[in-house]
GROMACS .gro file of C-alpha atoms in nm:
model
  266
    1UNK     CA    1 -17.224  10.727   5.538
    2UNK     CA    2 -17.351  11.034   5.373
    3UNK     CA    3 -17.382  11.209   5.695
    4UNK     CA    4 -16.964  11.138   5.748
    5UNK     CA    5 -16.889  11.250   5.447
    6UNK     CA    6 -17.102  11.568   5.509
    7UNK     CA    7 -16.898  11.666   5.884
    8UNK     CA    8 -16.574  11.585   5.701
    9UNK     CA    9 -16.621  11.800   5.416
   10UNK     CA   10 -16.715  12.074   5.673
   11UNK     CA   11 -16.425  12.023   5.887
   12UNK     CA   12 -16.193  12.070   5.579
   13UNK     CA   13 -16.392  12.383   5.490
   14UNK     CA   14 -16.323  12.483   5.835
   15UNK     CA   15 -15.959  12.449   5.840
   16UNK     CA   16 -15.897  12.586   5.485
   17UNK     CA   17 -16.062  12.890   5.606
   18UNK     CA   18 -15.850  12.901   5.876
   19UNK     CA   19 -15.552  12.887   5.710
   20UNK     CA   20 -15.624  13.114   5.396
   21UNK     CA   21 -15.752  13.380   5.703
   22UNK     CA   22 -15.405  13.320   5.867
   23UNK     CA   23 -15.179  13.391   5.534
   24UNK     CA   24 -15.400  13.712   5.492
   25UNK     CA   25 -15.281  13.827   5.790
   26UNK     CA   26 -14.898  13.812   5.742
   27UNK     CA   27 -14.850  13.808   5.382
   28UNK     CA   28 -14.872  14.213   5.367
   29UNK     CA   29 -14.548  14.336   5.456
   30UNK     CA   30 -14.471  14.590   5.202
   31UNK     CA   31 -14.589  14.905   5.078
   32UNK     CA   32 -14.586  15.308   5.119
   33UNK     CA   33 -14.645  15.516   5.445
   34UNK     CA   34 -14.709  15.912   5.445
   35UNK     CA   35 -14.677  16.026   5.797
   36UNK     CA   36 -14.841  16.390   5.911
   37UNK     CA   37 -14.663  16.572   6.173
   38UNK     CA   38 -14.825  16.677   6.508
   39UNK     CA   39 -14.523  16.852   6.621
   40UNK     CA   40 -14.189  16.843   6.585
   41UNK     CA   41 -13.926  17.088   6.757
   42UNK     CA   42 -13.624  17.263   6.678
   43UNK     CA   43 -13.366  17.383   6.877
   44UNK     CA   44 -13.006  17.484   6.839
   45UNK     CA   45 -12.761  17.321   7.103
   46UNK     CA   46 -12.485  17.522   7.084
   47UNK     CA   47 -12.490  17.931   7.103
   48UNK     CA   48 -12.298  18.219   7.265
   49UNK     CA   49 -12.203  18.364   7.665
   50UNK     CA   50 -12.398  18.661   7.531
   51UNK     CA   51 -12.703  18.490   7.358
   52UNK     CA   52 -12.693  18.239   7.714
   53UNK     CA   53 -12.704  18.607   7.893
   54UNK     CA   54 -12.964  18.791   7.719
   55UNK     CA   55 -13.198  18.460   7.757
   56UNK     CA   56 -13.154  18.401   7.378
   57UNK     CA   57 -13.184  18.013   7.288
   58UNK     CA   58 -13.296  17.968   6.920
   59UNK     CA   59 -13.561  17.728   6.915
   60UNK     CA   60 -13.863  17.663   6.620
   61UNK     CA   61 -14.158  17.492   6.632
   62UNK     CA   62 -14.333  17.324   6.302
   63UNK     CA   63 -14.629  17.506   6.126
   64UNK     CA   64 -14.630  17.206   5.898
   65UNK     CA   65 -14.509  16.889   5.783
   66UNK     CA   66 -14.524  16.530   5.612
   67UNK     CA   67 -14.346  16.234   5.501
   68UNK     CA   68 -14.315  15.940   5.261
   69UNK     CA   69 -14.173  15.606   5.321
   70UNK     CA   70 -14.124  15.311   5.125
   71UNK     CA   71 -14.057  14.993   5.366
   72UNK     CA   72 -14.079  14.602   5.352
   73UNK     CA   73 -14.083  14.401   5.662
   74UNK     CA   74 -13.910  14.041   5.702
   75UNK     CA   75 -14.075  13.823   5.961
   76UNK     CA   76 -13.967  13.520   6.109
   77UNK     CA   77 -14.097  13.232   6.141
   78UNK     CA   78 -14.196  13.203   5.755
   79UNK     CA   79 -14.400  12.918   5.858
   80UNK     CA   80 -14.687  12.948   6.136
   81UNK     CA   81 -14.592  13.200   6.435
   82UNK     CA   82 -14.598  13.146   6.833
   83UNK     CA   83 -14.923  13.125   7.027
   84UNK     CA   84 -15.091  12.968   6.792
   85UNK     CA   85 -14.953  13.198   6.476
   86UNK     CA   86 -15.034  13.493   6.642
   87UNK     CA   87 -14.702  13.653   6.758
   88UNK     CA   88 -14.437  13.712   6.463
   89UNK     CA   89 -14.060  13.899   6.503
   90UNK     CA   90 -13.827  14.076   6.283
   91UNK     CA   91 -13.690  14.337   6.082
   92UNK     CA   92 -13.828  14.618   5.912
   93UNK     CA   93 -13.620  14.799   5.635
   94UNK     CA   94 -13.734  15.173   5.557
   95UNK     CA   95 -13.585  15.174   5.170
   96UNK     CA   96 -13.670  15.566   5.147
   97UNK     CA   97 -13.766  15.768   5.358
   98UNK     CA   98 -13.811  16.202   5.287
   99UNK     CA   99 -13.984  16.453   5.553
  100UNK     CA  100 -14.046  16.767   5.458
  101UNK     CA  101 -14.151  17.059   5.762
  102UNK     CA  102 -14.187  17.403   5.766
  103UNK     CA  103 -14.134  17.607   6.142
  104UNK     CA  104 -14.335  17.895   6.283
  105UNK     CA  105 -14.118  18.189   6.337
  106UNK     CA  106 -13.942  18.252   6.706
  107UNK     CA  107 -13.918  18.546   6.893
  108UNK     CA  108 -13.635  18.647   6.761
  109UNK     CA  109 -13.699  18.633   6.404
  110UNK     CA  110 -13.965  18.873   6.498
  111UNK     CA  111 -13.790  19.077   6.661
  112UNK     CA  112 -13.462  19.069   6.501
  113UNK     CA  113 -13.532  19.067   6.129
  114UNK     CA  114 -13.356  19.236   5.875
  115UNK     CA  115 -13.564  19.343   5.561
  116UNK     CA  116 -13.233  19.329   5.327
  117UNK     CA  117 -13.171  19.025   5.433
  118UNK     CA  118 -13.295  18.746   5.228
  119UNK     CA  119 -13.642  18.668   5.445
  120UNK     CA  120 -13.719  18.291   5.369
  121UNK     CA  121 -13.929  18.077   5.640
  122UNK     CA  122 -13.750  17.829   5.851
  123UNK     CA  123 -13.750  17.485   5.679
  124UNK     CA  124 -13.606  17.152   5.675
  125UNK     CA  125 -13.582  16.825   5.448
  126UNK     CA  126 -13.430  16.486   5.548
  127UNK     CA  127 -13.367  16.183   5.329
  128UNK     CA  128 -13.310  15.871   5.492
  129UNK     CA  129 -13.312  15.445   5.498
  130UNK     CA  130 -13.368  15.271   5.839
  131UNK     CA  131 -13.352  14.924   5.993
  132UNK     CA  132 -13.472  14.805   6.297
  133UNK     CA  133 -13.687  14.585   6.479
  134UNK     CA  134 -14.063  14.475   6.452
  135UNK     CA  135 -14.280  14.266   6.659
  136UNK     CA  136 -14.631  14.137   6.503
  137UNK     CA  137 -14.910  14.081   6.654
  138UNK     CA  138 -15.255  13.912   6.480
  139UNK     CA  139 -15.504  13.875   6.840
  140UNK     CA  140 -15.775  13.699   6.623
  141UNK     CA  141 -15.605  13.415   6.381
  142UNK     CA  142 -15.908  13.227   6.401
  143UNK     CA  143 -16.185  13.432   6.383
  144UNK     CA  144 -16.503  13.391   6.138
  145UNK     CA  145 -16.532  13.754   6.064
  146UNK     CA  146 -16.282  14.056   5.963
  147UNK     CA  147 -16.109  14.037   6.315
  148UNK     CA  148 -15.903  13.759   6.130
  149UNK     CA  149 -15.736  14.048   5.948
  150UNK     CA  150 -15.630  14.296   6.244
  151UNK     CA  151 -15.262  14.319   6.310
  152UNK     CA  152 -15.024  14.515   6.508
  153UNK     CA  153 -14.695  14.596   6.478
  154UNK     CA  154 -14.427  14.767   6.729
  155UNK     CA  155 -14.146  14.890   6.556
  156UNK     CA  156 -13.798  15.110   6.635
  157UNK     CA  157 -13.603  15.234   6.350
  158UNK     CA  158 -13.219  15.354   6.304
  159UNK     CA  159 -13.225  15.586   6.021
  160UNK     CA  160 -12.865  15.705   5.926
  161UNK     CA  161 -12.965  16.011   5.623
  162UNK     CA  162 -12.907  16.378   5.549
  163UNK     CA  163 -13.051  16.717   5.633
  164UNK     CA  164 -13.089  17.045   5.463
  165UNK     CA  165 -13.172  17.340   5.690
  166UNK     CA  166 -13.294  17.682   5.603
  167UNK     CA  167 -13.285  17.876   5.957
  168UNK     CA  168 -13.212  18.285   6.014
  169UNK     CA  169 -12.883  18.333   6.299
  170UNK     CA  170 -12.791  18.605   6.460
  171UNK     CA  171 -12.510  18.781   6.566
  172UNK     CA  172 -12.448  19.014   6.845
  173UNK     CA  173 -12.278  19.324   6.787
  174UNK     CA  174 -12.114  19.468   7.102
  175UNK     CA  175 -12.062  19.807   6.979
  176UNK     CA  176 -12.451  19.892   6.878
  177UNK     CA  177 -12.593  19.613   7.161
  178UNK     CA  178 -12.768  19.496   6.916
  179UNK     CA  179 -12.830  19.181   6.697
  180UNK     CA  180 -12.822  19.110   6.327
  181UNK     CA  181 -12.973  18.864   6.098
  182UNK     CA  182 -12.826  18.661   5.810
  183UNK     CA  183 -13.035  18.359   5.650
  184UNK     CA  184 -12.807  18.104   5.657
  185UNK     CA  185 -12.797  17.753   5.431
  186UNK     CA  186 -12.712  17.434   5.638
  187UNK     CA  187 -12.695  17.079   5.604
  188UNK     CA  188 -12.546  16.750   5.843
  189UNK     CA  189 -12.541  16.354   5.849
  190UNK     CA  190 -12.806  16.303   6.105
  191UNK     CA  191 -12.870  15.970   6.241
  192UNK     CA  192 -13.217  15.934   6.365
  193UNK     CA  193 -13.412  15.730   6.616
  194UNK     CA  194 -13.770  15.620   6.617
  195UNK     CA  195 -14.031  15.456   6.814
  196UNK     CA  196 -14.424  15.331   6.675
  197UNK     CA  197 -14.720  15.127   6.684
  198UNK     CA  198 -14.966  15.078   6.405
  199UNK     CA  199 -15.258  14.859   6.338
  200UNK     CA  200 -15.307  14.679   6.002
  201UNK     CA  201 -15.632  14.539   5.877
  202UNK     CA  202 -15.638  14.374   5.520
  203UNK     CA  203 -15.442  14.668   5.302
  204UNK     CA  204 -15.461  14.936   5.496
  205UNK     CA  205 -15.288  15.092   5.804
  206UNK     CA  206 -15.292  15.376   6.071
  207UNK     CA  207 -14.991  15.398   6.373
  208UNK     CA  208 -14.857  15.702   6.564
  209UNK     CA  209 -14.459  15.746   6.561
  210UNK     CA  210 -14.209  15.965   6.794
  211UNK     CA  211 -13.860  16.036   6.582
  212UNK     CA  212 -13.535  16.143   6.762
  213UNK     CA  213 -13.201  16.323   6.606
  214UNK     CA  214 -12.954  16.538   6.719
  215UNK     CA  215 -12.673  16.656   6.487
  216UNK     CA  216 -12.409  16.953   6.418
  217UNK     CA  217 -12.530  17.113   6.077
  218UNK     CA  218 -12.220  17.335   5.839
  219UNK     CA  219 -12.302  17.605   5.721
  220UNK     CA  220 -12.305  17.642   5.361
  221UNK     CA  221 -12.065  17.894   5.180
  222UNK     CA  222 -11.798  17.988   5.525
  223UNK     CA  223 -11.533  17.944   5.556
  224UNK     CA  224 -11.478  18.028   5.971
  225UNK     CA  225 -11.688  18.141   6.232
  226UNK     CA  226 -11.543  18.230   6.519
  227UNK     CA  227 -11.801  18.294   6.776
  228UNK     CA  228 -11.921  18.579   6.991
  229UNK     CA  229 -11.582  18.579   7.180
  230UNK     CA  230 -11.300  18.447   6.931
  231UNK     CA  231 -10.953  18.435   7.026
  232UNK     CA  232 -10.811  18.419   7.393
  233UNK     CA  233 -11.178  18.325   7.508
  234UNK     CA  234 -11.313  18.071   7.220
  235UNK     CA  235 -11.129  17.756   7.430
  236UNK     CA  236 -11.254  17.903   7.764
  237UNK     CA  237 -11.628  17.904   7.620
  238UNK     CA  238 -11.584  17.570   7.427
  239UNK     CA  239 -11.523  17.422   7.745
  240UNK     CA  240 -11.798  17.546   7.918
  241UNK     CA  241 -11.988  17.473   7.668
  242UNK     CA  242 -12.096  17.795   7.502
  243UNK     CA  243 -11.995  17.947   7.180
  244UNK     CA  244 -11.807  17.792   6.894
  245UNK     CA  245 -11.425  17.765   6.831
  246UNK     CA  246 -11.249  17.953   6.585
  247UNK     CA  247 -11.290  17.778   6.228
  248UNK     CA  248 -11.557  17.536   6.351
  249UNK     CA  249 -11.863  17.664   6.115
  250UNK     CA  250 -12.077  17.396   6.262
  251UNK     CA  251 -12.389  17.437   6.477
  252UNK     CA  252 -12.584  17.145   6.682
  253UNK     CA  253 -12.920  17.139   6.673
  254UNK     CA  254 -13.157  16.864   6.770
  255UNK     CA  255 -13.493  16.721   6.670
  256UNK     CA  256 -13.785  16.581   6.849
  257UNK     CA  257 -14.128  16.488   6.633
  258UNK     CA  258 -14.460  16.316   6.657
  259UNK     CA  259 -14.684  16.193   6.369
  260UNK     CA  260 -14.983  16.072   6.270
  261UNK     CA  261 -14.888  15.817   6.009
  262UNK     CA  262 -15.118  15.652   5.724
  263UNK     CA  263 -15.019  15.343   5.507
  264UNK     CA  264 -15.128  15.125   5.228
  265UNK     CA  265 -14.999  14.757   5.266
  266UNK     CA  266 -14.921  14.480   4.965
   0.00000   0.00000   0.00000
């Protein structure tokens, strides 16, 4: 009798284990991320016939960067997950997210810099939220060591925020063949894609992330630009896709990014 009561106290032990390793493994789905750039580009969509002639196609890579996110992700089911509770879905809400990066200077900041000018290095911040889906992943639900805690998670984002820009631009002058600089103040609505993976073990998280975003920034403080070739020629150009109309002080510029990102989970 003693023996039966022995291998049934065991068992129990057994699955209680089980289970209390299991609600370790999903119960962490909050906390803060700070994501280090690898690289992330910079280039301006939109430009002049004579910037497209001389070869001139403003483009920035980082020297630095970083971000900071505050997220919570909703699984479903709340209950035990498929495969024997180790696949979970759902959706992952980025509350706040900020990124910060600072760009090397181009050619033709080098080359085309204006002392008076106000000489400021290219930089950029974004604020944004996202929502998107997540798919979980614990391999080991049932394992007697700290493989129980491992977790992945694959995860694309649709982060609708704004951007400030700090960039120099340049215009041509026909009569000296020459270009000038002017530091100019931007800022757009950019809606942003992403794409990760990161693994999860108890607290604590690592993942890699690619982010997308394309967007036409105003310029702060003017009124009209007209382009390199206003009047008779700004439709002409518009339509080939070169140049800016007259009164459109907006520039496109798209963003592509990789990062390194590090998390702590509650």
């Amino acid at each position: 009798m003693k023996k039966y009561l022995l291998l049934a106290a065991v068992v129990c032990g057994m699955f209680a284990q089980t289970a209390k390793a299991d609600e370790d493994s999903w119960k962490r789905n909050k906390g803060i991320t700070i994501g280090f750039l690898t690289h992330q580009g910079l280039t301006q969509q939109e430009f002049s016939m004579q910037d497209a002639l001389n070869g001139v196609t403003p483009h920035y890579d980082s020297k630095f960067g970083f971000s900071f996110t505050v997220s919570n992700s909703y699984l479903w089911p709340r209950s035990e997950g498929w495969a024997g509770d180790r696949i979970k879905v759902g959706v992952d809400a980025r509350w706040f997210d900020i990124q910060f990066v600072k760009y090397k200077e181009n050619p033709m900041d080098i080359y085309y810099a204006d002392d008076e000018e106000l000489n400021l290095d290219p930089m950029q911040l974004n604020l944004a939220v996202g929502f998107g889906p997540i798919v979980s992943v614990v391999p080991f639900p049932d394992a007697d060591n700290g493989l129980r805690y491992l977790r992945a998670n694959v995860y694309g984002h649709f982060m609708p925020g704004a951007s400030a820009l700090i960039r120099k631009d340049y215009t041509y002058d026909d009569d000296d063949n020459s270009y000038s600089s002017e530091t100019k103040f931007s800022w757009a609505f950019v809606p942003t894609w992403d794409l990760g993976i990161n693994f999860q073990w108890k607290n604590f998280l690592i993942g890699f992330e690619g982010r997308w975003s394309s967007a036409k920034y105003k310029n702060i403080g003017e009124e009209d630009i007209a382009g390199e070739f206003a009047g008779d020629y700004s439709d002409y150009l518009n339509e080939w896709g070169l140049g800016k109309k007259s009164g459109d002080d907006k520039t496109k510029f798209k963003n592509a990014s990789f990062r390194i990102n590090l998390g702590f989970r509650f």
